[in-house]
Amino acid sequence: MLATIGLQHYLILSALIFSLGVLCMATKRNAIGILIGVELVLNSANINLVGFSKYQTGKGDGQIFAVFVILLAAAEAALAIAIFMNFYNNVRTIDVDRGDELRG
Amino acid sequence: MIEDAAFYIFAGVSLFSAIAVVLSKNIVRAAVGLLGTLGGVACLYFLADANLLGVIQLIVYAGGTLILIVFGIMLTSQSPWVGFLPTKVQAIAASIVAVILTIGIVRLVTLVPWAQRNPDELSQSLTVKSIGDALLTTYLVPFEVASVLLLVVMIGAAYLARTEK
Amino acid sequence: MASITLPWVERNPKTLTSQRRTALTLLYSLAFLHVLLVIASWAWLTPLSSAAKDLTDGRIPLVLILCVGSVIGMLTFVTAALVVTFYRLVGRILAAPWVAFIIFIGAIVGIILLAWLHAEAFAFVKNMAHPAYTDVNPAPKIFGTSIEYEQSVRSIYEQNLEPYAFKIPFVGNVTVLAAYILWPLQFAIVRDLVAVGGIIGFISIVPGFGIWWERKIAGRMQSRMGPMRAGGWHGWAQSAADGIKLIFKEDYVPPSGDGLLFRLAPYFALVPAICAFIALPFAAAWVFRDLDVALIFILAMLGIEVMGVILAGWASNNKWSVYGAMREACQMVSYEIPMGMALLIPVMTAGSLNLGAIAEAQGGGFWTWFIFKNVWCFAAFFIYYCAALASCKRAPFDLPESESELVAGFLTEYSGFRWSLFFFGEYAAMFVISGLATILFLGGWMSPFPSEWADKLIDPNTNHFVATIIRGVVAENPLWFIAKATFMFFLQLWIRWTLPRIRIDQVLYACVQVLLPMMMVVLLGNTLWILAVDHWSWMQTTDMIINWILAALGVAVVIGMLAIASYGFRHNKALVGSMAADQLPGK
């Protein structure tokens, strides 16, 4: 297991963080907790991109993709926080299970 | 040798913090755990010669997004210790899904014979300059689309978060 | 003279207290033991010193510990014993005037001399190893890691040094001894540890001196003396005394708050400030890691520092603390934008992201400094300085800890050592932003004179030592950087005790509606200016004229400041509100 670091190490780390992010999204009922889970998932994707960039292409394209992912994550967080604030203003809580007004 | 040890240390920090994110009942502690993950992953980027990416991760994620998240937590929580816990059934179901997902992806990753090359042999001239050149030549369209997207997000967020009058 | 009273010191100089007698006996016996150890190990080393030529020779660490270690131990114990013996004389010296400045400046000059000596010794040994190697003047690198170093040390052991070796009686072969002393530095981790020690030492000097200095300045501005007791001359040991007091204070953790985060928060505030020093160069080679993204790295570290403040406020579970933390969060996030944009101006002007290259581009005299380059750079400097003050939560932007409205803001619940950690972080960050302003706008470590003058002054026959000094004064020197950064640091203290604190809505208004639009105009203006200077020849003339006007303006401001200061200094007794202490009845 403790071999020289290769592509697989990056991929496995990424897989573990991805699963933890999914678990975080599934178990948190606080809307911001779900956002934190999304950030974990996006980070795991970035680890993949950097790993492939280092061990397969050797060019910067993986890093540039990761830069765009970070940018999207920032944009998504800004919008999500704005939506949560609106949600909080309407429902007076941030528990996502309370946002069930449209349920039939 | 030292780099291998450093990889394990930083990967361990990231994983440990990610586990802390999942297990913590308090949302601010989860945000601190996320800070640990972001820092560990940024160190991994530094290790993988992606200096610019690591710094962007620190400045945008840790210095911007995370502070926004904590700010959001402060604005939307009624008291510091209110936690919304999932029911036992939800937690167990989610854990089972996550375990299956982990096993599946790890199995897949170890099965595929990745065409892997030695990073020392690849021509690595990944300076800030080369990445900047690539952003303004090869990736010009995504770059411009991203800037328009940011503008849209800025206006949208300001519109959504405005006070009702 | 302030007398120093210590509990273990006797009242009558003729008698010894038992504690002091014990301490003296212990120290002198330890010193004597080390003298014996030195003699024994030198005797054992002399035959060995010509034998071990292999870098991996296992005897080298042993010799190092026995010889070098015992000499250092002997010096330490003899000094300690002498201090305890002649404590009255030492106390009198410490209480003498100007000791604070002599200690502070002596520490900095001493570090630089040490680094220079180290570089000279290295060059000497390298010259022994490669007599054909002509470049004997490598840049001093205490903060740097160079591969050259490792190769040179290695080659010393691989080559036969007999023709160049000269022996000193009782000491042995000088070259081999120097090689022994340099031996640990072949390992990158040892060099890194030395550099990290240097950084942490510097960070502990900065707040210690800065807090005392700030209190003295505050006192002078309010017609009082500031701390006068601790230490002797103008209370120079006040910070040390405060530090000792803070360590022994009660360590309070609010029971209703989040204990874990409360304990973690000071480290989130301190560690990023230390990390920023990793990439901050003090001179061309005086940098721990010469990153190509150093500028963004430092900015990121200053950004993460806020996390500590927010967590401190949150974990205290106190409304004042949470208000302070909220203010810090919105203030920091908004002021980072104009600050980052202002930093782009010198990057654009120099055409490089490397801090070293940016400083080198300003080496042609003070009129080539980027602050005087053109109007846009001039404006960018002030915008940067305002935004940096705000992001460092210094007055007039110190809303997070404004004591008149929020008790102490996020610091309300903190006490003792954790409280002082926040101040370590804050003063280190203040030095970092001053250093960034120095490198980006004020020529960094380059002197105000054109660096060509050094080449004219040094002809090939000049003594090597004299040439080094001339180059240090006329061309470039880490001391120039420290002097300029200290001046920018002083400016922050000056602003703090001059301007009143503004309201939080004014803080945010100033950022979003004043600084940000202004900065966008400046960014666009600088871009077009650079393009225009490249394209039209008449723009080059305009550029030069504006450059000279701005430089003249800068000189006028400096001369005016000096004139006002000297007037105040000469007439200080006659000015309204001069020192209250001078008008006491007894005087």
mmCIF file of C-alpha atoms in Angstrom, chain A residues 31-94:
data_model
loop_
_atom_site.group_PDB
_atom_site.id
_atom_site.type_symbol
_atom_site.label_atom_id
_atom_site.label_comp_id
_atom_site.label_asym_id
_atom_site.label_seq_id
_atom_site.Cartn_x
_atom_site.Cartn_y
_atom_site.Cartn_z
ATOM 1 C CA ALA A 31 -29.163 23.721 3.918
ATOM 2 C CA ILE A 32 -25.671 25.107 4.455
ATOM 3 C CA GLY A 33 -24.505 21.628 5.475
ATOM 4 C CA ILE A 34 -25.678 20.389 2.087
ATOM 5 C CA LEU A 35 -23.718 23.204 0.438
ATOM 6 C CA ILE A 36 -20.615 22.089 2.365
ATOM 7 C CA GLY A 37 -21.178 18.563 1.021
ATOM 8 C CA VAL A 38 -21.324 19.934 -2.527
ATOM 9 C CA GLU A 39 -18.013 21.710 -1.936
ATOM 10 C CA LEU A 40 -16.457 18.419 -0.827
ATOM 11 C CA VAL A 41 -17.675 16.703 -4.013
ATOM 12 C CA LEU A 42 -16.288 19.492 -6.204
ATOM 13 C CA ASN A 43 -12.963 19.258 -4.385
ATOM 14 C CA SER A 44 -12.761 15.544 -5.078
ATOM 15 C CA ALA A 45 -13.320 16.276 -8.768
ATOM 16 C CA ASN A 46 -10.462 18.766 -8.659
ATOM 17 C CA ILE A 47 -8.128 16.212 -7.104
ATOM 18 C CA ASN A 48 -8.911 13.926 -10.037
ATOM 19 C CA LEU A 49 -8.197 16.652 -12.557
ATOM 20 C CA VAL A 50 -4.876 17.534 -10.942
ATOM 21 C CA GLY A 51 -3.885 13.871 -10.715
ATOM 22 C CA PHE A 52 -4.592 13.271 -14.395
ATOM 23 C CA SER A 53 -2.853 16.511 -15.287
ATOM 24 C CA LYS A 54 0.256 15.433 -13.408
ATOM 25 C CA TYR A 55 0.469 11.795 -14.432
ATOM 26 C CA GLN A 56 -1.114 11.651 -17.874
ATOM 27 C CA THR A 57 -0.950 14.813 -19.937
ATOM 28 C CA GLY A 58 1.753 16.794 -18.193
ATOM 29 C CA LYS A 59 0.196 19.947 -19.568
ATOM 30 C CA GLY A 60 -1.762 22.562 -17.737
ATOM 31 C CA ASP A 61 -5.202 21.690 -19.084
ATOM 32 C CA GLY A 62 -6.236 19.745 -15.995
ATOM 33 C CA GLN A 63 -5.279 22.663 -13.819
ATOM 34 C CA ILE A 64 -7.214 25.086 -15.999
ATOM 35 C CA PHE A 65 -10.298 22.880 -15.726
ATOM 36 C CA ALA A 66 -9.839 22.848 -11.968
ATOM 37 C CA VAL A 67 -9.629 26.641 -11.957
ATOM 38 C CA PHE A 68 -12.987 26.769 -13.734
ATOM 39 C CA VAL A 69 -14.436 24.293 -11.243
ATOM 40 C CA ILE A 70 -13.308 26.477 -8.336
ATOM 41 C CA LEU A 71 -14.815 29.503 -10.052
ATOM 42 C CA LEU A 72 -18.132 27.696 -10.542
ATOM 43 C CA ALA A 73 -18.085 26.539 -6.937
ATOM 44 C CA ALA A 74 -17.648 30.108 -5.747
ATOM 45 C CA ALA A 75 -20.495 31.313 -7.965
ATOM 46 C CA GLU A 76 -22.693 28.459 -6.831
ATOM 47 C CA ALA A 77 -21.977 29.162 -3.161
ATOM 48 C CA ALA A 78 -22.830 32.849 -3.578
ATOM 49 C CA LEU A 79 -26.155 32.045 -5.243
ATOM 50 C CA ALA A 80 -26.946 29.260 -2.796
ATOM 51 C CA ILE A 81 -26.346 31.507 0.207
ATOM 52 C CA ALA A 82 -28.603 34.145 -1.337
ATOM 53 C CA ILE A 83 -31.330 31.525 -1.862
ATOM 54 C CA PHE A 84 -30.938 30.246 1.698
ATOM 55 C CA MET A 85 -31.289 33.765 3.048
ATOM 56 C CA ASN A 86 -34.517 34.121 1.107
ATOM 57 C CA PHE A 87 -35.662 30.742 2.367
ATOM 58 C CA TYR A 88 -34.819 31.766 5.910
ATOM 59 C CA ASN A 89 -36.732 35.020 5.521
ATOM 60 C CA ASN A 90 -39.825 33.097 4.389
ATOM 61 C CA VAL A 91 -39.764 29.980 6.586
ATOM 62 C CA ARG A 92 -37.738 31.304 9.595
ATOM 63 C CA THR A 93 -35.570 28.207 9.606
ATOM 64 C CA ILE A 94 -32.847 26.722 7.446
#
